[in-house]
Amino acid sequence: MRTIRNLVVSLSLISLLFLFGITGISAAAAGDDDMISIQGIGYPPIRAESAAQARLMAKRAAVLDVYRNSLAASASAGKSEDVTYEELSGFVSGITVLDEEYLVDGGVRITARVPKKNIALSRARGPVERTEPRKSESSGGPQRISLDEWYTIIKKLVRIE
């Protein structure tokens, strides 16, 4: 009788582990201070073969964006928003996907968590201060022309027969 009770208790404990998930338990044991929440957005390519392929490729792009954003978040930890890093390189492991949201325009937004200890930066060139570009008249930007000048340019380029 005692062995049957032990068997039932052990089976119920194993089923609880599978029900709540081993990753959920380890994330809870690690604590929220050691985790970073990251979001990534991916969009499907224009020339996807099917809707299923487009959705899978958008999801893959979102996961890659999560990896990139986790490296950027760990590089800029404690810095202001005006500081950015270039040429980030590193290793990320142990990402847990919390939510997948399929957007109306075909994109996918993934919310994930990763332990800080699982992000290893190997190279980051920076920090680089973001500055607003100077707006001057001599910049190589577009110039204003009149409608007559525009028609003259178009007549030279387009031949109508």
CSV table of C-alpha atoms in Angstrom, one decimal:
chain,number,residue,atom,x,y,z
A,1,MET,CA,0.0,0.0,0.0
A,2,ARG,CA,2.8,2.3,0.8
A,3,THR,CA,4.6,1.7,-2.5
A,4,ILE,CA,1.4,2.6,-4.4
A,5,ARG,CA,1.1,5.9,-2.5
A,6,ASN,CA,4.8,6.7,-3.2
A,7,LEU,CA,4.3,5.9,-6.9
A,8,VAL,CA,1.2,8.2,-7.0
A,9,VAL,CA,3.1,11.0,-5.3
A,10,SER,CA,6.1,10.7,-7.5
A,11,LEU,CA,4.0,10.6,-10.7
A,12,SER,CA,2.0,13.7,-9.6
A,13,LEU,CA,5.3,15.6,-8.9
A,14,ILE,CA,6.6,14.6,-12.3
A,15,SER,CA,3.4,15.7,-14.0
A,16,LEU,CA,3.6,19.1,-12.1
A,17,LEU,CA,7.1,19.6,-13.5
A,18,PHE,CA,5.8,19.0,-17.0
A,19,LEU,CA,2.7,21.2,-16.4
A,20,PHE,CA,4.6,24.2,-15.2
A,21,GLY,CA,7.7,23.7,-17.3
A,22,ILE,CA,11.2,23.3,-16.1
A,23,THR,CA,12.3,26.6,-17.7
A,24,GLY,CA,9.6,28.5,-15.8
A,25,ILE,CA,10.9,27.1,-12.5
A,26,SER,CA,14.5,28.0,-13.3
A,27,ALA,CA,13.5,31.5,-14.3
A,28,ALA,CA,11.5,31.9,-11.1
A,29,ALA,CA,14.5,30.6,-9.1
A,30,ALA,CA,16.9,33.0,-10.8
A,31,GLY,CA,14.9,36.1,-9.9
A,32,ASP,CA,13.6,38.9,-12.0
A,33,ASP,CA,16.7,41.1,-11.3
A,34,ASP,CA,18.9,38.8,-13.3
A,35,MET,CA,16.6,38.7,-16.3
A,36,ILE,CA,16.3,41.2,-19.2
A,37,SER,CA,13.0,41.5,-21.1
A,38,ILE,CA,13.5,42.0,-24.8
A,39,GLN,CA,11.2,42.6,-27.8
A,40,GLY,CA,11.9,41.9,-31.4
A,41,ILE,CA,9.9,42.6,-34.6
A,42,GLY,CA,10.2,40.7,-37.8
A,43,TYR,CA,8.5,41.2,-41.2
A,44,PRO,CA,8.1,38.6,-44.0
A,45,PRO,CA,10.0,39.0,-47.3
A,46,ILE,CA,8.1,40.4,-50.2
A,47,ARG,CA,8.6,37.3,-52.4
A,48,ALA,CA,7.5,34.5,-50.0
A,49,GLU,CA,6.2,31.4,-51.7
A,50,SER,CA,3.2,31.0,-49.4
A,51,ALA,CA,1.5,32.6,-46.4
A,52,ALA,CA,2.9,29.9,-44.1
A,53,GLN,CA,6.4,30.5,-45.4
A,54,ALA,CA,6.0,34.3,-44.9
A,55,ARG,CA,4.8,33.8,-41.3
A,56,LEU,CA,7.7,31.5,-40.4
A,57,MET,CA,10.3,33.8,-42.0
A,58,ALA,CA,8.8,36.8,-40.1
A,59,LYS,CA,9.0,34.8,-36.9
A,60,ARG,CA,12.6,33.9,-37.5
A,61,ALA,CA,13.4,37.6,-38.2
A,62,ALA,CA,11.8,38.6,-35.0
A,63,VAL,CA,13.8,36.0,-33.0
A,64,LEU,CA,17.0,37.3,-34.6
A,65,ASP,CA,15.9,40.8,-33.7
A,66,VAL,CA,15.5,39.6,-30.1
A,67,TYR,CA,19.1,38.3,-30.1
A,68,ARG,CA,20.4,41.6,-31.5
A,69,ASN,CA,18.4,43.7,-29.1
A,70,SER,CA,19.6,41.6,-26.1
A,71,LEU,CA,23.3,42.3,-27.1
A,72,ALA,CA,22.5,46.0,-27.5
A,73,ALA,CA,20.7,46.1,-24.1
A,74,SER,CA,23.6,44.5,-22.3
A,75,ALA,CA,26.1,46.8,-24.0
A,76,SER,CA,24.1,50.0,-23.1
A,77,ALA,CA,23.2,48.9,-19.5
A,78,GLY,CA,23.5,51.9,-17.3
A,79,LYS,CA,24.0,54.3,-20.1
A,80,SER,CA,21.7,57.1,-21.3
A,81,GLU,CA,19.5,56.6,-24.4
A,82,ASP,CA,21.8,59.0,-26.4
A,83,VAL,CA,24.6,56.5,-26.4
A,84,THR,CA,24.6,53.7,-29.0
A,85,TYR,CA,27.2,51.0,-29.8
A,86,GLU,CA,28.4,50.0,-33.2
A,87,GLU,CA,29.6,46.6,-34.4
A,88,LEU,CA,28.2,44.6,-31.6
A,89,SER,CA,29.3,41.0,-31.4
A,90,GLY,CA,28.7,38.4,-28.8
A,91,PHE,CA,26.9,35.2,-27.7
A,92,VAL,CA,23.4,34.9,-26.3
A,93,SER,CA,21.9,31.7,-25.0
A,94,GLY,CA,18.9,30.7,-22.9
A,95,ILE,CA,16.3,33.0,-24.4
A,96,THR,CA,12.8,32.1,-23.2
A,97,VAL,CA,10.0,33.3,-25.5
A,98,LEU,CA,7.1,34.8,-23.4
A,99,ASP,CA,4.7,36.0,-26.1
A,100,GLU,CA,4.3,35.9,-29.9
A,101,GLU,CA,2.0,38.5,-31.4
A,102,TYR,CA,1.0,38.4,-35.0
A,103,LEU,CA,0.5,41.9,-36.4
A,104,VAL,CA,-2.1,43.0,-38.9
A,105,ASP,CA,0.5,43.9,-41.5
A,106,GLY,CA,2.1,40.4,-41.5
A,107,GLY,CA,4.8,41.1,-39.0
A,108,VAL,CA,5.5,39.2,-35.8
A,109,ARG,CA,6.4,40.8,-32.4
A,110,ILE,CA,8.2,38.5,-29.9
A,111,THR,CA,8.7,39.2,-26.3
A,112,ALA,CA,11.4,37.2,-24.6
A,113,ARG,CA,13.5,37.1,-21.4
A,114,VAL,CA,17.1,36.2,-21.1
A,115,PRO,CA,19.3,35.9,-18.1
A,116,LYS,CA,22.0,38.6,-17.9
A,117,LYS,CA,24.7,35.9,-17.3
A,118,ASN,CA,23.9,34.3,-20.6
A,119,ILE,CA,24.9,37.4,-22.6
A,120,ALA,CA,28.6,37.6,-23.5
A,121,LEU,CA,29.8,40.6,-25.5
A,122,SER,CA,33.0,39.8,-27.4
A,123,ARG,CA,33.3,43.1,-29.2
A,124,ALA,CA,31.6,46.5,-29.2
A,125,ARG,CA,32.9,49.6,-30.8
A,126,GLY,CA,31.6,52.6,-29.0
A,127,PRO,CA,30.1,54.3,-27.2
A,128,VAL,CA,29.1,56.8,-29.9
A,129,GLU,CA,27.2,59.9,-29.0
A,130,ARG,CA,24.1,60.5,-31.1
A,131,THR,CA,24.1,63.9,-32.6
A,132,GLU,CA,21.5,65.6,-34.7
A,133,PRO,CA,22.6,66.2,-38.3
A,134,ARG,CA,23.3,69.8,-39.1
A,135,LYS,CA,20.9,71.4,-41.4
A,136,SER,CA,22.6,73.7,-43.8
A,137,GLU,CA,21.8,75.1,-47.2
A,138,SER,CA,25.0,73.6,-48.7
A,139,SER,CA,24.1,70.1,-47.8
A,140,GLY,CA,23.7,67.5,-50.6
A,141,GLY,CA,20.0,67.2,-50.0
A,142,PRO,CA,17.2,67.9,-52.6
A,143,GLN,CA,16.9,71.4,-53.9
A,144,ARG,CA,13.6,73.2,-54.6
A,145,ILE,CA,12.7,73.7,-58.3
A,146,SER,CA,9.7,75.2,-60.0
A,147,LEU,CA,7.1,73.2,-61.8
A,148,ASP,CA,8.4,74.5,-65.2
A,149,GLU,CA,11.9,73.3,-64.4
A,150,TRP,CA,10.5,69.9,-63.5
A,151,TYR,CA,8.6,69.6,-66.8
A,152,THR,CA,11.8,70.5,-68.6
A,153,ILE,CA,13.7,67.8,-66.8
A,154,ILE,CA,11.0,65.2,-67.5
A,155,LYS,CA,10.8,66.1,-71.2
A,156,LYS,CA,14.6,65.5,-71.6
A,157,LEU,CA,14.3,62.1,-69.9
A,158,VAL,CA,11.1,60.7,-71.3
A,159,ARG,CA,10.4,60.3,-75.0
A,160,ILE,CA,6.7,60.2,-75.9
A,161,GLU,CA,5.9,59.0,-79.4
